Tab-separated table of C-alpha atoms in Angstrom:
chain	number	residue	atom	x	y	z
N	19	UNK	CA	74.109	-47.301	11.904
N	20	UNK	CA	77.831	-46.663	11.655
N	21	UNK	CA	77.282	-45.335	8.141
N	22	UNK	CA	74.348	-42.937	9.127
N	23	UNK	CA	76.513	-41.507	11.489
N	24	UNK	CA	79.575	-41.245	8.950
N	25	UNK	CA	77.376	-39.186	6.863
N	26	UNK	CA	75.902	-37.116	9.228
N	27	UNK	CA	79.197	-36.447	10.741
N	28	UNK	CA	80.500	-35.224	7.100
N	29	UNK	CA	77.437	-33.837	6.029
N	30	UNK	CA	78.009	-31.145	9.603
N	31	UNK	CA	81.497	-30.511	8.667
N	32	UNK	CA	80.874	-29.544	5.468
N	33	UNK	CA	78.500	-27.305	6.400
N	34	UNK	CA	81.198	-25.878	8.919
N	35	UNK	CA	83.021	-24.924	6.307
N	36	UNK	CA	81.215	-23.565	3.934
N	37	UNK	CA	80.441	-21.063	7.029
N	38	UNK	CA	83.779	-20.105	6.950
N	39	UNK	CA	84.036	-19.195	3.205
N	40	UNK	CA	83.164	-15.275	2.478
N	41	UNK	CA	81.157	-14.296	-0.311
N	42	UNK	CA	80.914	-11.116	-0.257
N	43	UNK	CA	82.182	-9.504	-3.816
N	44	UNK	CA	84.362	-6.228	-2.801
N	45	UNK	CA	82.406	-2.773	-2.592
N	46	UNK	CA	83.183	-0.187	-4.110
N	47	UNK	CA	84.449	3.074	-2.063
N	48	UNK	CA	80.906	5.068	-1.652
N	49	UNK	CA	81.706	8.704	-2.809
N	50	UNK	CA	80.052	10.563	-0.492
N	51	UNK	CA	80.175	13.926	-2.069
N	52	UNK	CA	76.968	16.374	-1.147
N	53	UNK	CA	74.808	17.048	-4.041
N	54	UNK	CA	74.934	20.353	-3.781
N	55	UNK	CA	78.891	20.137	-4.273
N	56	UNK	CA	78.464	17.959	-7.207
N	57	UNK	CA	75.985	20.849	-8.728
N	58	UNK	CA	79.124	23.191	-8.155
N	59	UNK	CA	81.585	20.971	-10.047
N	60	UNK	CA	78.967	21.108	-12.778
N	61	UNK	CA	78.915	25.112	-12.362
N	62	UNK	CA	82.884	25.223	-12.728
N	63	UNK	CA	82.869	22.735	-15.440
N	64	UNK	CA	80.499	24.919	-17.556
N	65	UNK	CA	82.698	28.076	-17.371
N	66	UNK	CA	81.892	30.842	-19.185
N	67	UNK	CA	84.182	32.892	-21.870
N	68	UNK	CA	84.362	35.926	-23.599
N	69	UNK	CA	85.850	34.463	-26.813
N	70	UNK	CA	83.864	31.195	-27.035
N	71	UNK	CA	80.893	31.165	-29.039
N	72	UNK	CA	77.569	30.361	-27.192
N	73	UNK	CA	74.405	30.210	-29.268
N	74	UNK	CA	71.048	30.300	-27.641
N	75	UNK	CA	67.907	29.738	-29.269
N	76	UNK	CA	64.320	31.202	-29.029
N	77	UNK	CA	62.107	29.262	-26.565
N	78	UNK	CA	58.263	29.071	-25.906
N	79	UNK	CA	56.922	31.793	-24.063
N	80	UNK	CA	55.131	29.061	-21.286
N	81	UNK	CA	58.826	27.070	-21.257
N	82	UNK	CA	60.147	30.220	-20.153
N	83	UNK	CA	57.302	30.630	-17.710
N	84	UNK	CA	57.807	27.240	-16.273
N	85	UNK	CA	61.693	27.825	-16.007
N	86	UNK	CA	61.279	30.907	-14.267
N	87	UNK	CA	59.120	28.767	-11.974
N	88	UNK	CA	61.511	26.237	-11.222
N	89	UNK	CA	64.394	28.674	-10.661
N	90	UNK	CA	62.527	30.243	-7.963
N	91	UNK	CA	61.313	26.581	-6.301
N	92	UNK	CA	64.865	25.346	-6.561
N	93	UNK	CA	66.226	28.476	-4.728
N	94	UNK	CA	63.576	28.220	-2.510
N	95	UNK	CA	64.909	24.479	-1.599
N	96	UNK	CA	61.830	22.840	-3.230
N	97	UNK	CA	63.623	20.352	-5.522
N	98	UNK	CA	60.249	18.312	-6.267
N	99	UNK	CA	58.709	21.649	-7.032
N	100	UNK	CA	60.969	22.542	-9.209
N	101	UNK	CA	61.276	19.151	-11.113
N	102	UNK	CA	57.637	19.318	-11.568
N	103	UNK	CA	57.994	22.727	-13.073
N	104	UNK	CA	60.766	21.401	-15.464
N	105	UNK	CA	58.880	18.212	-15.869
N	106	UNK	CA	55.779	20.458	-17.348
N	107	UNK	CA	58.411	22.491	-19.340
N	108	UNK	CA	59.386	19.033	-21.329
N	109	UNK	CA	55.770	18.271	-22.293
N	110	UNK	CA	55.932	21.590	-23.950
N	111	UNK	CA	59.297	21.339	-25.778
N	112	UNK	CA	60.716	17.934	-24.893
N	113	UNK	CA	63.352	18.394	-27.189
N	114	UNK	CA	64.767	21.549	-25.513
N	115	UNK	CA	68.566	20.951	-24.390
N	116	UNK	CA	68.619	23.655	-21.919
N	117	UNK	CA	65.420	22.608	-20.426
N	118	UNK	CA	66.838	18.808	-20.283
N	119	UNK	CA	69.631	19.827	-18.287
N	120	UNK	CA	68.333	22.071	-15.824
N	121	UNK	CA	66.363	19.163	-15.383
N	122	UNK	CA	68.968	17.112	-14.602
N	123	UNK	CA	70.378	19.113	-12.218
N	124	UNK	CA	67.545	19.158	-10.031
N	125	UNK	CA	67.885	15.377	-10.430
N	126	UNK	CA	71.406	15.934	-9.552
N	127	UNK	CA	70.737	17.604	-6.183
N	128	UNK	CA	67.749	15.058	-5.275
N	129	UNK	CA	70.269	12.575	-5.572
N	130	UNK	CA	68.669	10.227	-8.297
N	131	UNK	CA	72.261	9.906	-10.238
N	132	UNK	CA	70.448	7.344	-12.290
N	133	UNK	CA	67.784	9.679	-13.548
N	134	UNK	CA	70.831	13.030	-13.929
N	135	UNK	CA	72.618	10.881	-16.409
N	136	UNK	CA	69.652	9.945	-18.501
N	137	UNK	CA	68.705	13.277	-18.994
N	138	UNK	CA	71.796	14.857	-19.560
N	139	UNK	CA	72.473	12.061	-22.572
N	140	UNK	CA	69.552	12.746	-23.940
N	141	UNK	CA	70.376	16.312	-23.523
N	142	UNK	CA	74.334	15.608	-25.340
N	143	UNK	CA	72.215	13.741	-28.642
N	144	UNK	CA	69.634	16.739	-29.029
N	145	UNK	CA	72.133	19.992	-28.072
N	146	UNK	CA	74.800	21.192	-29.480
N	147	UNK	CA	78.538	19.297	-29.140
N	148	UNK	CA	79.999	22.771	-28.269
N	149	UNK	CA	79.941	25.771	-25.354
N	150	UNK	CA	78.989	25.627	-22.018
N	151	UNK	CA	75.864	24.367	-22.212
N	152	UNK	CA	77.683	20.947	-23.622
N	153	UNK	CA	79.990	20.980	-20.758
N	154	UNK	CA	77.378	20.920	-18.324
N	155	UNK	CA	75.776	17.969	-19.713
N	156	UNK	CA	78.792	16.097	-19.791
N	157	UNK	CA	80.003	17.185	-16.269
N	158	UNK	CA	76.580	16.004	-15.113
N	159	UNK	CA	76.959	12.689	-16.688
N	160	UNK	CA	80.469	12.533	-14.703
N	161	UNK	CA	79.587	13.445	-11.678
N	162	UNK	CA	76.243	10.630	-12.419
N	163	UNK	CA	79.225	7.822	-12.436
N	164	UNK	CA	81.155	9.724	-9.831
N	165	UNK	CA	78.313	8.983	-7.036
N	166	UNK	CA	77.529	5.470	-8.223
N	167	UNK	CA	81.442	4.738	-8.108
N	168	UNK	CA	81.743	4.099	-11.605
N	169	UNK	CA	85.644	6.096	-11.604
N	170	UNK	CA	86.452	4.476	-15.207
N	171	UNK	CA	83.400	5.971	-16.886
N	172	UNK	CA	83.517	9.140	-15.101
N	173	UNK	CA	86.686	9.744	-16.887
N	174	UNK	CA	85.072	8.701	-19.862
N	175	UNK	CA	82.982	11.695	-19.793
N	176	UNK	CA	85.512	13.575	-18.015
N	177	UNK	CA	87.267	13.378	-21.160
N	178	UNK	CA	84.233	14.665	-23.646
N	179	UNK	CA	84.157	17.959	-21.765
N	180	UNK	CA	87.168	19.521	-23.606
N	181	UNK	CA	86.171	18.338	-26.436
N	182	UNK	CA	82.619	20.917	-26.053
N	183	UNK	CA	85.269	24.326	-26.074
N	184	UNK	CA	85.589	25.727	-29.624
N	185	UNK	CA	87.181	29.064	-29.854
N	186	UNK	CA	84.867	32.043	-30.848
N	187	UNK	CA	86.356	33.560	-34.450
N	188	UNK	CA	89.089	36.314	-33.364
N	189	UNK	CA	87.986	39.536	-35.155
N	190	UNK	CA	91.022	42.198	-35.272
């Protein structure tokens, strides 16, 4: 009897303490940045200048179409509208860089960081490594980590956006 108690008795205080113990892990500080202000650090990232070179190619007639589309349903505030639009775009010409990142910005401003950084990667290993359009890609990918709290890899990519400026030739 005495040792049933004596076991009970330590079997309750060890459960006391473990009560005491915390295990929670730390959190990281939630950036709370709008979307829409995120979109804008994209914007200023991208710049645009007189003496870079900026190559565009010919797109599909219906691609255009469909980004027309989703211009006009993202301005509207229909985000879902618009990613559909976009969505329908990629079927067309999933390889299209430009199409791949306006893409992602919708994704941006729905908040799906997740899904923003996927397709502005894919949009950095099919596009070209220089001029705005590059920039955008990789400020989207920053900003991505930026909302999740990732601050290391947001640098990261921070980083790969100067590296996307090339001087246009200088002609005298």
């Amino acid at each position: 009897m005495n040792r049933l108690s004596l076991s009970v008795f330590v079997s309750l205080s060890v459960l006391a303490l473990a009560g005491c113990v915390s295990s929670t892990a730390p959190v990281k500080p939630v950036d709370t940045t709008p979307p829409a202000q995120r979109l804008a650090a994209v914007d200023a990232a991208a710049g645009k200048d007189d003496t870079e070179l900026d190559v565009q190619p010919l797109r599909d007639g219906a691609v255009e179409d469909l980004r027309v589309v989703a211009q006009g349903k993202r301005q509207a505030g229909d985000l879902a509208g618009a990613a559909q639009a976009l969505d329908q775009a990629l079927q067309v010409s999933e390889g299209d860089p430009a199409v791949l990142q306006e893409r992602a910005e919708v994704a941006l401003l729905q908040a799906d960081w997740a899904q923003a950084e996927t397709l502005a990667r894919k949009a950095v290993e099919l596009g070209s490594k220089t001029g705005p359009l590059c920039r955008r890609h990789w400020a989207t990918i920053e900003q991505s980590r930026l909302a999740r709290g990732e601050q290391e890899n947001a640098v990261s990519a921070h980083a790969q956006i100067e590296g996307c400026t090339v001087p246009g030739i200088k002609r005298y």
